[in-house]
């Protein structure tokens, strides 16, 4: 790992620690926004253009969607499944009209719907943290600690409305059973973000479903273990628990060589859910991740039409592929 990347990781830890520290100090869980950890990884640590969005538009979209989620919880007379549908339609329209690819806004609107959050502390927190994130990115780039600049509006993304209608259909179909049974962590917002990213993006992680699945499940397990044992049982302060958690998570990213932003959000969710449900969280995430990845691979990427060589690269981990001896070619 080069020195600049290590510095970016340290800044990310400071930002996450600041968010959790303020939340613990004020005793306001609404300040905790798991997707902010994903934004920090994507906009600070990863040296690539993850999302097509300008800095001012990022602040506007994140805040507007957070406010919309709160208003939906406060004033919507509809059941949970309908509110999930409404929040998804709203964020999809935001992405289409703004011509951006900031998929985490889906989580900003859907998280309060699933968690039943109605406090205005939540959108205010999202607004302030969004400003801190874009300011931090500007600082890192100005001091040449991060090389890749954020794309500006002149390079906007054009969405296909039919694609979003298809995403909407599958999301509701997948959400029916978790909502009707009350097991909502099968469709926790970071998994929805992963589903959209996997179905829509052309990034290289689409060719690594097994690796993505493993990282998401490991992140859920780590988040649960640290929250349950270090915080609930051993009584370690929440800030220290989070810093140790994300230190381990960042080391995991370096080991596998492919950081995945939604995994940061998945690891942070155990800090905001009722503690009596925490031990079932990794199992729900494991199943939910598998379902979302299957639908994305089969119905969006059409993996059943791929050639055998591409399927082999996609579904066989690199560690195993490297150990398979290829037969010598005849001269």
PDB file of C-alpha atoms in Angstrom:
ATOM      1  CA  UNK A   1       0.000   0.000   0.000  1.00  0.00           C
ATOM      2  CA  UNK A   2       1.396   3.411  -0.940  1.00  0.00           C
ATOM      3  CA  UNK A   3       1.659   6.271   1.568  1.00  0.00           C
ATOM      4  CA  UNK A   4      -1.102   8.354  -0.032  1.00  0.00           C
ATOM      5  CA  UNK A   5      -3.613   5.534   0.150  1.00  0.00           C
ATOM      6  CA  UNK A   6      -2.756   4.895   3.784  1.00  0.00           C
ATOM      7  CA  UNK A   7      -3.401   8.573   4.519  1.00  0.00           C
ATOM      8  CA  UNK A   8      -6.767   8.357   2.753  1.00  0.00           C
ATOM      9  CA  UNK A   9      -7.678   5.329   4.871  1.00  0.00           C
ATOM     10  CA  UNK A  10      -6.744   7.272   8.012  1.00  0.00           C
ATOM     11  CA  UNK A  11      -8.924  10.195   6.934  1.00  0.00           C
ATOM     12  CA  UNK A  12     -11.771   7.757   6.294  1.00  0.00           C
ATOM     13  CA  UNK A  13     -11.399   6.339   9.804  1.00  0.00           C
ATOM     14  CA  UNK A  14     -11.462   9.852  11.252  1.00  0.00           C
ATOM     15  CA  UNK A  15     -14.645  10.698   9.343  1.00  0.00           C
ATOM     16  CA  UNK A  16     -16.418   7.503  10.406  1.00  0.00           C
ATOM     17  CA  UNK A  17     -15.217   7.941  13.987  1.00  0.00           C
ATOM     18  CA  UNK A  18     -16.457  11.544  13.989  1.00  0.00           C
ATOM     19  CA  UNK A  19     -19.931  10.521  12.821  1.00  0.00           C
ATOM     20  CA  UNK A  20     -20.223   7.774  15.424  1.00  0.00           C
ATOM     21  CA  UNK A  21     -18.647   9.863  18.183  1.00  0.00           C
ATOM     22  CA  UNK A  22     -21.123  12.715  17.699  1.00  0.00           C
ATOM     23  CA  UNK A  23     -23.975  10.202  17.602  1.00  0.00           C
ATOM     24  CA  UNK A  24     -22.840   8.625  20.867  1.00  0.00           C
ATOM     25  CA  UNK A  25     -22.182  11.984  22.526  1.00  0.00           C
ATOM     26  CA  UNK A  26     -25.631  13.349  21.656  1.00  0.00           C
ATOM     27  CA  UNK A  27     -27.310   9.959  22.115  1.00  0.00           C
ATOM     28  CA  UNK A  28     -28.900  10.297  18.655  1.00  0.00           C
ATOM     29  CA  UNK A  29     -28.793   7.142  16.528  1.00  0.00           C
ATOM     30  CA  UNK A  30     -30.421   9.080  13.691  1.00  0.00           C
ATOM     31  CA  UNK A  31     -27.023  10.704  13.089  1.00  0.00           C
ATOM     32  CA  UNK A  32     -25.638   7.339  12.000  1.00  0.00           C
ATOM     33  CA  UNK A  33     -26.027   6.930   8.245  1.00  0.00           C
ATOM     34  CA  UNK A  34     -24.346   3.674   7.098  1.00  0.00           C
ATOM     35  CA  UNK A  35     -24.138   4.758   3.469  1.00  0.00           C
ATOM     36  CA  UNK A  36     -21.868   7.633   4.491  1.00  0.00           C
ATOM     37  CA  UNK A  37     -19.125   5.076   5.167  1.00  0.00           C
ATOM     38  CA  UNK A  38     -19.596   3.829   1.597  1.00  0.00           C
ATOM     39  CA  UNK A  39     -19.359   7.397   0.266  1.00  0.00           C
ATOM     40  CA  UNK A  40     -16.141   7.980   2.195  1.00  0.00           C
ATOM     41  CA  UNK A  41     -14.605   4.831   0.727  1.00  0.00           C
ATOM     42  CA  UNK A  42     -15.776   5.635  -2.800  1.00  0.00           C
ATOM     43  CA  UNK A  43     -14.894   9.336  -2.818  1.00  0.00           C
ATOM     44  CA  UNK A  44     -11.787   9.362  -0.649  1.00  0.00           C
ATOM     45  CA  UNK A  45     -10.044   5.985  -0.680  1.00  0.00           C
ATOM     46  CA  UNK A  46     -10.776   4.455  -4.090  1.00  0.00           C
ATOM     47  CA  UNK A  47      -8.730   6.168  -6.793  1.00  0.00           C
ATOM     48  CA  UNK A  48     -11.407   5.828  -9.468  1.00  0.00           C
ATOM     49  CA  UNK A  49     -14.527   7.652 -10.600  1.00  0.00           C
ATOM     50  CA  UNK A  50     -17.161   5.654  -8.744  1.00  0.00           C
ATOM     51  CA  UNK A  51     -20.157   7.921  -9.343  1.00  0.00           C
ATOM     52  CA  UNK A  52     -20.907  10.498 -12.021  1.00  0.00           C
ATOM     53  CA  UNK A  53     -21.990  13.520  -9.961  1.00  0.00           C
ATOM     54  CA  UNK A  54     -20.694  16.980  -9.142  1.00  0.00           C
ATOM     55  CA  UNK A  55     -19.929  17.939  -5.558  1.00  0.00           C
ATOM     56  CA  UNK A  56     -22.825  20.424  -5.162  1.00  0.00           C
ATOM     57  CA  UNK A  57     -25.246  17.947  -6.749  1.00  0.00           C
ATOM     58  CA  UNK A  58     -24.102  15.208  -4.354  1.00  0.00           C
ATOM     59  CA  UNK A  59     -25.036  17.396  -1.374  1.00  0.00           C
ATOM     60  CA  UNK A  60     -28.391  18.326  -2.922  1.00  0.00           C
ATOM     61  CA  UNK A  61     -29.367  14.780  -3.900  1.00  0.00           C
ATOM     62  CA  UNK A  62     -28.351  13.173  -0.614  1.00  0.00           C
ATOM     63  CA  UNK A  63     -30.185  15.816   1.440  1.00  0.00           C
ATOM     64  CA  UNK A  64     -33.350  15.924  -0.676  1.00  0.00           C
ATOM     65  CA  UNK A  65     -33.674  12.126  -0.622  1.00  0.00           C
ATOM     66  CA  UNK A  66     -33.083  11.990   3.141  1.00  0.00           C
ATOM     67  CA  UNK A  67     -35.802  14.621   3.669  1.00  0.00           C
ATOM     68  CA  UNK A  68     -38.148  12.720   1.347  1.00  0.00           C
ATOM     69  CA  UNK A  69     -37.635   9.513   3.351  1.00  0.00           C
ATOM     70  CA  UNK A  70     -38.513  11.305   6.602  1.00  0.00           C
ATOM     71  CA  UNK A  71     -41.618  12.897   5.070  1.00  0.00           C
ATOM     72  CA  UNK A  72     -42.696   9.506   3.776  1.00  0.00           C
ATOM     73  CA  UNK A  73     -42.467   7.995   7.255  1.00  0.00           C
ATOM     74  CA  UNK A  74     -44.280  10.935   8.836  1.00  0.00           C
ATOM     75  CA  UNK A  75     -47.141  11.466   6.417  1.00  0.00           C
ATOM     76  CA  UNK A  76     -47.625   8.474   4.127  1.00  0.00           C
ATOM     77  CA  UNK A  77     -50.824   6.495   4.888  1.00  0.00           C
ATOM     78  CA  UNK A  78     -49.606   3.540   2.846  1.00  0.00           C
ATOM     79  CA  UNK A  79     -48.125   0.237   4.121  1.00  0.00           C
ATOM     80  CA  UNK A  80     -44.388  -0.424   4.237  1.00  0.00           C
ATOM     81  CA  UNK A  81     -44.140  -2.129   0.829  1.00  0.00           C
ATOM     82  CA  UNK A  82     -45.876   0.801  -0.857  1.00  0.00           C
ATOM     83  CA  UNK A  83     -43.556   3.272   0.885  1.00  0.00           C
ATOM     84  CA  UNK A  84     -40.531   1.284  -0.277  1.00  0.00           C
ATOM     85  CA  UNK A  85     -41.886   1.496  -3.811  1.00  0.00           C
ATOM     86  CA  UNK A  86     -42.513   5.241  -3.514  1.00  0.00           C
ATOM     87  CA  UNK A  87     -39.012   5.908  -2.161  1.00  0.00           C
ATOM     88  CA  UNK A  88     -37.449   3.864  -4.960  1.00  0.00           C
ATOM     89  CA  UNK A  89     -39.467   5.657  -7.647  1.00  0.00           C
ATOM     90  CA  UNK A  90     -38.503   9.038  -6.190  1.00  0.00           C
ATOM     91  CA  UNK A  91     -34.763   8.288  -6.066  1.00  0.00           C
ATOM     92  CA  UNK A  92     -34.882   6.734  -9.545  1.00  0.00           C
ATOM     93  CA  UNK A  93     -36.480   9.905 -10.920  1.00  0.00           C
ATOM     94  CA  UNK A  94     -33.827  11.966  -9.143  1.00  0.00           C
ATOM     95  CA  UNK A  95     -31.085   9.976 -10.860  1.00  0.00           C
ATOM     96  CA  UNK A  96     -32.769  10.094 -14.261  1.00  0.00           C
ATOM     97  CA  UNK A  97     -33.524  13.822 -14.189  1.00  0.00           C
ATOM     98  CA  UNK A  98     -30.151  14.827 -12.719  1.00  0.00           C
ATOM     99  CA  UNK A  99     -28.320  12.422 -15.068  1.00  0.00           C
ATOM    100  CA  UNK A 100     -26.083  11.244 -12.269  1.00  0.00           C
ATOM    101  CA  UNK A 101     -25.148   7.777 -11.004  1.00  0.00           C
ATOM    102  CA  UNK A 102     -25.122   8.468  -7.256  1.00  0.00           C
ATOM    103  CA  UNK A 103     -26.897   5.211  -6.365  1.00  0.00           C
ATOM    104  CA  UNK A 104     -26.414   5.682  -2.568  1.00  0.00           C
ATOM    105  CA  UNK A 105     -29.281   8.215  -2.607  1.00  0.00           C
ATOM    106  CA  UNK A 106     -31.517   5.132  -2.772  1.00  0.00           C
ATOM    107  CA  UNK A 107     -30.349   4.268   0.723  1.00  0.00           C
ATOM    108  CA  UNK A 108     -30.797   7.859   1.924  1.00  0.00           C
ATOM    109  CA  UNK A 109     -34.525   7.701   1.159  1.00  0.00           C
ATOM    110  CA  UNK A 110     -35.180   4.040   1.959  1.00  0.00           C
ATOM    111  CA  UNK A 111     -33.325   3.747   5.281  1.00  0.00           C
ATOM    112  CA  UNK A 112     -35.781   5.869   7.306  1.00  0.00           C
ATOM    113  CA  UNK A 113     -38.675   3.990   5.682  1.00  0.00           C
ATOM    114  CA  UNK A 114     -37.345   0.605   6.807  1.00  0.00           C
ATOM    115  CA  UNK A 115     -36.131   1.807  10.205  1.00  0.00           C
ATOM    116  CA  UNK A 116     -39.205   3.943  10.943  1.00  0.00           C
ATOM    117  CA  UNK A 117     -37.060   7.059  11.447  1.00  0.00           C
ATOM    118  CA  UNK A 118     -39.060  10.291  11.584  1.00  0.00           C
ATOM    119  CA  UNK A 119     -36.666  12.678  13.324  1.00  0.00           C
ATOM    120  CA  UNK A 120     -35.378  15.688  11.363  1.00  0.00           C
ATOM    121  CA  UNK A 121     -31.990  14.997  12.935  1.00  0.00           C
ATOM    122  CA  UNK A 122     -31.458  12.394  10.202  1.00  0.00           C
ATOM    123  CA  UNK A 123     -31.622  14.677   7.109  1.00  0.00           C
ATOM    124  CA  UNK A 124     -29.670  17.399   8.925  1.00  0.00           C
ATOM    125  CA  UNK A 125     -26.974  14.831   9.681  1.00  0.00           C
ATOM    126  CA  UNK A 126     -26.928  13.630   6.064  1.00  0.00           C
ATOM    127  CA  UNK A 127     -26.626  17.241   4.872  1.00  0.00           C
ATOM    128  CA  UNK A 128     -23.699  18.067   7.178  1.00  0.00           C
ATOM    129  CA  UNK A 129     -21.860  14.808   6.472  1.00  0.00           C
ATOM    130  CA  UNK A 130     -22.325  15.240   2.715  1.00  0.00           C
ATOM    131  CA  UNK A 131     -20.648  18.642   2.973  1.00  0.00           C
ATOM    132  CA  UNK A 132     -17.807  17.126   4.991  1.00  0.00           C
ATOM    133  CA  UNK A 133     -17.363  14.313   2.472  1.00  0.00           C
ATOM    134  CA  UNK A 134     -17.123  16.566  -0.593  1.00  0.00           C
ATOM    135  CA  UNK A 135     -14.915  19.026   1.312  1.00  0.00           C
ATOM    136  CA  UNK A 136     -12.641  16.174   2.339  1.00  0.00           C
ATOM    137  CA  UNK A 137     -12.443  14.959  -1.239  1.00  0.00           C
ATOM    138  CA  UNK A 138     -11.552  18.459  -2.436  1.00  0.00           C
ATOM    139  CA  UNK A 139      -8.839  18.665   0.234  1.00  0.00           C
ATOM    140  CA  UNK A 140      -7.357  15.291  -0.717  1.00  0.00           C
ATOM    141  CA  UNK A 141      -7.250  16.182  -4.417  1.00  0.00           C
ATOM    142  CA  UNK A 142      -5.894  19.688  -3.825  1.00  0.00           C
ATOM    143  CA  UNK A 143      -3.026  18.232  -1.798  1.00  0.00           C
ATOM    144  CA  UNK A 144      -2.489  15.472  -4.396  1.00  0.00           C
ATOM    145  CA  UNK A 145      -3.363  12.711  -1.972  1.00  0.00           C
ATOM    146  CA  UNK A 146      -6.035  11.481  -4.387  1.00  0.00           C
ATOM    147  CA  UNK A 147      -5.443  11.671  -8.108  1.00  0.00           C
ATOM    148  CA  UNK A 148      -8.799  11.175  -9.761  1.00  0.00           C
ATOM    149  CA  UNK A 149     -11.117  14.222  -9.838  1.00  0.00           C
ATOM    150  CA  UNK A 150     -14.884  13.930  -9.567  1.00  0.00           C
ATOM    151  CA  UNK A 151     -16.766  14.069 -12.868  1.00  0.00           C
ATOM    152  CA  UNK A 152     -18.676  17.262 -13.553  1.00  0.00           C
ATOM    153  CA  UNK A 153     -22.131  17.827 -15.000  1.00  0.00           C
ATOM    154  CA  UNK A 154     -20.800  18.304 -18.516  1.00  0.00           C
ATOM    155  CA  UNK A 155     -20.240  14.535 -18.547  1.00  0.00           C
ATOM    156  CA  UNK A 156     -23.686  13.497 -17.466  1.00  0.00           C
ATOM    157  CA  UNK A 157     -25.050   9.987 -17.528  1.00  0.00           C
ATOM    158  CA  UNK A 158     -28.119   9.110 -19.593  1.00  0.00           C
ATOM    159  CA  UNK A 159     -30.381   6.529 -17.936  1.00  0.00           C
ATOM    160  CA  UNK A 160     -32.685   4.069 -19.646  1.00  0.00           C
ATOM    161  CA  UNK A 161     -36.161   4.373 -18.017  1.00  0.00           C
ATOM    162  CA  UNK A 162     -37.016   0.792 -19.053  1.00  0.00           C
ATOM    163  CA  UNK A 163     -34.062  -0.456 -17.038  1.00  0.00           C
ATOM    164  CA  UNK A 164     -35.338   1.335 -13.920  1.00  0.00           C
ATOM    165  CA  UNK A 165     -38.841  -0.071 -14.413  1.00  0.00           C
ATOM    166  CA  UNK A 166     -37.309  -3.532 -14.523  1.00  0.00           C
ATOM    167  CA  UNK A 167     -35.306  -2.821 -11.356  1.00  0.00           C
ATOM    168  CA  UNK A 168     -38.475  -1.558  -9.676  1.00  0.00           C
ATOM    169  CA  UNK A 169     -40.370  -4.751 -10.558  1.00  0.00           C
ATOM    170  CA  UNK A 170     -37.679  -7.064  -9.206  1.00  0.00           C
ATOM    171  CA  UNK A 171     -37.128  -5.037  -6.042  1.00  0.00           C
ATOM    172  CA  UNK A 172     -40.804  -5.223  -5.126  1.00  0.00           C
ATOM    173  CA  UNK A 173     -40.950  -8.921  -5.964  1.00  0.00           C
ATOM    174  CA  UNK A 174     -37.960  -9.642  -3.732  1.00  0.00           C
ATOM    175  CA  UNK A 175     -39.279  -7.373  -0.952  1.00  0.00           C
ATOM    176  CA  UNK A 176     -42.724  -8.997  -0.663  1.00  0.00           C
ATOM    177  CA  UNK A 177     -41.702 -11.892   1.605  1.00  0.00           C
ATOM    178  CA  UNK A 178     -39.327  -9.930   3.916  1.00  0.00           C
ATOM    179  CA  UNK A 179     -41.886  -7.170   4.405  1.00  0.00           C
ATOM    180  CA  UNK A 180     -44.796  -9.552   4.991  1.00  0.00           C
ATOM    181  CA  UNK A 181     -42.772 -11.560   7.550  1.00  0.00           C
ATOM    182  CA  UNK A 182     -41.134  -8.563   9.224  1.00  0.00           C
ATOM    183  CA  UNK A 183     -37.614  -9.756   8.332  1.00  0.00           C
ATOM    184  CA  UNK A 184     -36.600  -6.488   6.707  1.00  0.00           C
ATOM    185  CA  UNK A 185     -32.839  -7.017   6.906  1.00  0.00           C
ATOM    186  CA  UNK A 186     -33.102  -9.270   3.857  1.00  0.00           C
ATOM    187  CA  UNK A 187     -33.599  -6.020   1.905  1.00  0.00           C
ATOM    188  CA  UNK A 188     -31.555  -3.597   4.018  1.00  0.00           C
ATOM    189  CA  UNK A 189     -30.785  -0.481   1.868  1.00  0.00           C
ATOM    190  CA  UNK A 190     -27.062  -1.205   1.225  1.00  0.00           C
ATOM    191  CA  UNK A 191     -28.178  -4.478  -0.414  1.00  0.00           C
ATOM    192  CA  UNK A 192     -30.566  -2.529  -2.638  1.00  0.00           C
ATOM    193  CA  UNK A 193     -27.689  -0.195  -3.566  1.00  0.00           C
ATOM    194  CA  UNK A 194     -25.534  -3.237  -4.363  1.00  0.00           C
ATOM    195  CA  UNK A 195     -28.352  -4.678  -6.493  1.00  0.00           C
ATOM    196  CA  UNK A 196     -28.701  -1.480  -8.527  1.00  0.00           C
ATOM    197  CA  UNK A 197     -24.932  -1.086  -8.901  1.00  0.00           C
ATOM    198  CA  UNK A 198     -24.516  -4.701  -9.967  1.00  0.00           C
ATOM    199  CA  UNK A 199     -27.407  -4.493 -12.440  1.00  0.00           C
ATOM    200  CA  UNK A 200     -26.542  -1.089 -13.881  1.00  0.00           C
ATOM    201  CA  UNK A 201     -22.821  -0.401 -13.662  1.00  0.00           C
ATOM    202  CA  UNK A 202     -20.225  -1.598 -16.151  1.00  0.00           C
ATOM    203  CA  UNK A 203     -17.524  -1.678 -13.481  1.00  0.00           C
ATOM    204  CA  UNK A 204     -15.241  -4.672 -13.098  1.00  0.00           C
ATOM    205  CA  UNK A 205     -16.908  -5.919  -9.908  1.00  0.00           C
ATOM    206  CA  UNK A 206     -19.771  -7.253 -12.075  1.00  0.00           C
ATOM    207  CA  UNK A 207     -17.396 -10.025 -13.128  1.00  0.00           C
ATOM    208  CA  UNK A 208     -16.694 -11.006  -9.514  1.00  0.00           C
ATOM    209  CA  UNK A 209     -20.046 -12.077  -7.996  1.00  0.00           C
ATOM    210  CA  UNK A 210     -18.473 -14.693  -5.706  1.00  0.00           C
ATOM    211  CA  UNK A 211     -15.967 -12.178  -4.370  1.00  0.00           C
ATOM    212  CA  UNK A 212     -18.654  -9.510  -3.902  1.00  0.00           C
ATOM    213  CA  UNK A 213     -20.889 -11.999  -2.103  1.00  0.00           C
ATOM    214  CA  UNK A 214     -18.051 -13.049   0.214  1.00  0.00           C
ATOM    215  CA  UNK A 215     -17.101  -9.462   1.043  1.00  0.00           C
ATOM    216  CA  UNK A 216     -20.698  -8.490   1.798  1.00  0.00           C
ATOM    217  CA  UNK A 217     -21.280 -11.479   4.078  1.00  0.00           C
ATOM    218  CA  UNK A 218     -17.929 -11.111   5.857  1.00  0.00           C
ATOM    219  CA  UNK A 219     -18.670  -7.415   6.406  1.00  0.00           C
ATOM    220  CA  UNK A 220     -22.055  -8.263   7.938  1.00  0.00           C
ATOM    221  CA  UNK A 221     -20.462 -10.888  10.194  1.00  0.00           C
ATOM    222  CA  UNK A 222     -17.683  -8.525  11.298  1.00  0.00           C
ATOM    223  CA  UNK A 223     -20.138  -5.715  11.985  1.00  0.00           C
ATOM    224  CA  UNK A 224     -22.322  -8.018  14.055  1.00  0.00           C
ATOM    225  CA  UNK A 225     -19.482  -9.611  16.034  1.00  0.00           C
ATOM    226  CA  UNK A 226     -17.848  -6.290  16.880  1.00  0.00           C
ATOM    227  CA  UNK A 227     -21.146  -4.696  17.872  1.00  0.00           C
ATOM    228  CA  UNK A 228     -22.364  -7.672  19.902  1.00  0.00           C
ATOM    229  CA  UNK A 229     -19.185  -8.762  21.674  1.00  0.00           C
ATOM    230  CA  UNK A 230     -17.018  -5.651  21.907  1.00  0.00           C
ATOM    231  CA  UNK A 231     -19.771  -3.096  22.476  1.00  0.00           C
ATOM    232  CA  UNK A 232     -22.715  -4.939  24.063  1.00  0.00           C
ATOM    233  CA  UNK A 233     -20.876  -7.569  26.123  1.00  0.00           C
ATOM    234  CA  UNK A 234     -17.416  -6.113  26.816  1.00  0.00           C
ATOM    235  CA  UNK A 235     -18.641  -2.516  27.028  1.00  0.00           C
ATOM    236  CA  UNK A 236     -16.092  -0.994  24.642  1.00  0.00           C
ATOM    237  CA  UNK A 237     -17.085   2.555  23.585  1.00  0.00           C
ATOM    238  CA  UNK A 238     -18.965   2.673  20.290  1.00  0.00           C
ATOM    239  CA  UNK A 239     -16.311   4.851  18.646  1.00  0.00           C
ATOM    240  CA  UNK A 240     -13.525   2.429  19.520  1.00  0.00           C
ATOM    241  CA  UNK A 241     -15.655  -0.478  18.325  1.00  0.00           C
ATOM    242  CA  UNK A 242     -16.262   1.226  14.989  1.00  0.00           C
ATOM    243  CA  UNK A 243     -12.616   2.182  14.501  1.00  0.00           C
ATOM    244  CA  UNK A 244     -11.479  -1.392  15.148  1.00  0.00           C
ATOM    245  CA  UNK A 245     -14.223  -2.704  12.857  1.00  0.00           C
ATOM    246  CA  UNK A 246     -13.305  -0.496   9.928  1.00  0.00           C
ATOM    247  CA  UNK A 247      -9.590  -1.042  10.446  1.00  0.00           C
ATOM    248  CA  UNK A 248     -10.231  -4.772   9.984  1.00  0.00           C
ATOM    249  CA  UNK A 249     -12.534  -4.085   7.043  1.00  0.00           C
ATOM    250  CA  UNK A 250      -9.970  -1.887   5.293  1.00  0.00           C
ATOM    251  CA  UNK A 251      -7.305  -4.560   5.825  1.00  0.00           C
ATOM    252  CA  UNK A 252      -9.720  -7.065   4.255  1.00  0.00           C
ATOM    253  CA  UNK A 253     -10.121  -4.790   1.235  1.00  0.00           C
ATOM    254  CA  UNK A 254      -6.363  -4.628   0.797  1.00  0.00           C
ATOM    255  CA  UNK A 255      -6.021  -8.400   1.102  1.00  0.00           C
ATOM    256  CA  UNK A 256      -8.626  -9.086  -1.595  1.00  0.00           C
ATOM    257  CA  UNK A 257      -7.394  -6.124  -3.616  1.00  0.00           C
ATOM    258  CA  UNK A 258     -10.903  -4.924  -4.529  1.00  0.00           C
ATOM    259  CA  UNK A 259     -12.689  -2.573  -2.090  1.00  0.00           C
ATOM    260  CA  UNK A 260     -16.467  -2.549  -2.459  1.00  0.00           C
ATOM    261  CA  UNK A 261     -18.260   0.530  -1.102  1.00  0.00           C
ATOM    262  CA  UNK A 262     -21.628  -1.065  -0.102  1.00  0.00           C
ATOM    263  CA  UNK A 263     -19.741  -3.444   2.196  1.00  0.00           C
ATOM    264  CA  UNK A 264     -18.835  -0.483   4.437  1.00  0.00           C
ATOM    265  CA  UNK A 265     -22.506   0.373   4.841  1.00  0.00           C
ATOM    266  CA  UNK A 266     -23.410  -3.260   5.533  1.00  0.00           C
ATOM    267  CA  UNK A 267     -20.814  -3.403   8.324  1.00  0.00           C
ATOM    268  CA  UNK A 268     -22.223  -0.271   9.979  1.00  0.00           C
ATOM    269  CA  UNK A 269     -25.904  -1.297   9.991  1.00  0.00           C
ATOM    270  CA  UNK A 270     -25.630  -3.413  13.222  1.00  0.00           C
ATOM    271  CA  UNK A 271     -25.009  -0.165  15.116  1.00  0.00           C
ATOM    272  CA  UNK A 272     -28.465   1.223  14.265  1.00  0.00           C
ATOM    273  CA  UNK A 273     -30.733  -1.828  14.455  1.00  0.00           C
ATOM    274  CA  UNK A 274     -32.388  -3.178  17.647  1.00  0.00           C
ATOM    275  CA  UNK A 275     -29.827  -5.252  19.512  1.00  0.00           C
ATOM    276  CA  UNK A 276     -32.239  -8.154  20.005  1.00  0.00           C
ATOM    277  CA  UNK A 277     -32.205  -8.677  16.221  1.00  0.00           C
ATOM    278  CA  UNK A 278     -28.485  -8.322  15.739  1.00  0.00           C
ATOM    279  CA  UNK A 279     -27.469 -12.006  15.728  1.00  0.00           C
ATOM    280  CA  UNK A 280     -29.877 -12.823  12.894  1.00  0.00           C
ATOM    281  CA  UNK A 281     -28.568  -9.934  10.795  1.00  0.00           C
ATOM    282  CA  UNK A 282     -25.662 -11.770   9.053  1.00  0.00           C
ATOM    283  CA  UNK A 283     -27.930 -14.653   8.050  1.00  0.00           C
ATOM    284  CA  UNK A 284     -30.485 -12.305   6.536  1.00  0.00           C
ATOM    285  CA  UNK A 285     -27.739 -10.407   4.720  1.00  0.00           C
ATOM    286  CA  UNK A 286     -26.265 -13.654   3.381  1.00  0.00           C
ATOM    287  CA  UNK A 287     -29.603 -14.746   1.918  1.00  0.00           C
ATOM    288  CA  UNK A 288     -30.557 -11.269   0.722  1.00  0.00           C
ATOM    289  CA  UNK A 289     -27.187 -10.765  -0.976  1.00  0.00           C
ATOM    290  CA  UNK A 290     -27.492 -14.118  -2.723  1.00  0.00           C
ATOM    291  CA  UNK A 291     -30.991 -13.353  -4.020  1.00  0.00           C
ATOM    292  CA  UNK A 292     -30.101  -9.874  -5.260  1.00  0.00           C
ATOM    293  CA  UNK A 293     -26.899 -11.086  -6.951  1.00  0.00           C
ATOM    294  CA  UNK A 294     -28.721 -13.994  -8.608  1.00  0.00           C
ATOM    295  CA  UNK A 295     -31.395 -11.703 -10.051  1.00  0.00           C
ATOM    296  CA  UNK A 296     -28.774  -9.187 -11.193  1.00  0.00           C
ATOM    297  CA  UNK A 297     -26.616 -11.851 -12.833  1.00  0.00           C
ATOM    298  CA  UNK A 298     -29.402 -13.874 -14.438  1.00  0.00           C
ATOM    299  CA  UNK A 299     -32.000 -11.302 -15.461  1.00  0.00           C
ATOM    300  CA  UNK A 300     -29.846  -8.211 -16.036  1.00  0.00           C
ATOM    301  CA  UNK A 301     -26.393  -9.440 -17.025  1.00  0.00           C
ATOM    302  CA  UNK A 302     -27.829 -12.526 -18.765  1.00  0.00           C
ATOM    303  CA  UNK A 303     -25.032 -14.738 -17.448  1.00  0.00           C
ATOM    304  CA  UNK A 304     -26.842 -17.829 -18.811  1.00  0.00           C
ATOM    305  CA  UNK A 305     -25.806 -16.656 -22.280  1.00  0.00           C
ATOM    306  CA  UNK A 306     -22.127 -16.300 -21.430  1.00  0.00           C
ATOM    307  CA  UNK A 307     -19.439 -18.575 -22.755  1.00  0.00           C
ATOM    308  CA  UNK A 308     -17.958 -21.231 -20.511  1.00  0.00           C
ATOM    309  CA  UNK A 309     -14.628 -19.390 -20.205  1.00  0.00           C
ATOM    310  CA  UNK A 310     -16.333 -16.216 -18.995  1.00  0.00           C
ATOM    311  CA  UNK A 311     -18.443 -18.166 -16.512  1.00  0.00           C
ATOM    312  CA  UNK A 312     -15.291 -19.869 -15.234  1.00  0.00           C
ATOM    313  CA  UNK A 313     -13.555 -16.542 -14.618  1.00  0.00           C
ATOM    314  CA  UNK A 314     -16.706 -15.089 -13.070  1.00  0.00           C
ATOM    315  CA  UNK A 315     -17.703 -17.799 -10.615  1.00  0.00           C
ATOM    316  CA  UNK A 316     -14.408 -19.496  -9.740  1.00  0.00           C
ATOM    317  CA  UNK A 317     -12.360 -17.421  -7.266  1.00  0.00           C
ATOM    318  CA  UNK A 318      -8.984 -16.234  -8.492  1.00  0.00           C
ATOM    319  CA  UNK A 319      -7.140 -18.173  -5.775  1.00  0.00           C
ATOM    320  CA  UNK A 320      -8.615 -21.425  -7.105  1.00  0.00           C
ATOM    321  CA  UNK A 321      -8.126 -20.450 -10.753  1.00  0.00           C
ATOM    322  CA  UNK A 322      -4.437 -19.824 -10.194  1.00  0.00           C
ATOM    323  CA  UNK A 323      -4.029 -23.290  -8.648  1.00  0.00           C
ATOM    324  CA  UNK A 324      -5.619 -25.091 -11.588  1.00  0.00           C
ATOM    325  CA  UNK A 325      -2.912 -26.483 -13.845  1.00  0.00           C
ATOM    326  CA  UNK A 326      -3.529 -25.913 -17.506  1.00  0.00           C
ATOM    327  CA  UNK A 327      -2.539 -28.694 -19.892  1.00  0.00           C
ATOM    328  CA  UNK A 328       0.559 -28.046 -21.953  1.00  0.00           C
ATOM    329  CA  UNK A 329      -0.199 -27.019 -25.503  1.00  0.00           C
ATOM    330  CA  UNK A 330       1.219 -29.152 -28.274  1.00  0.00           C
ATOM    331  CA  UNK A 331       3.696 -27.434 -30.521  1.00  0.00           C
TER     332      UNK A 331
END
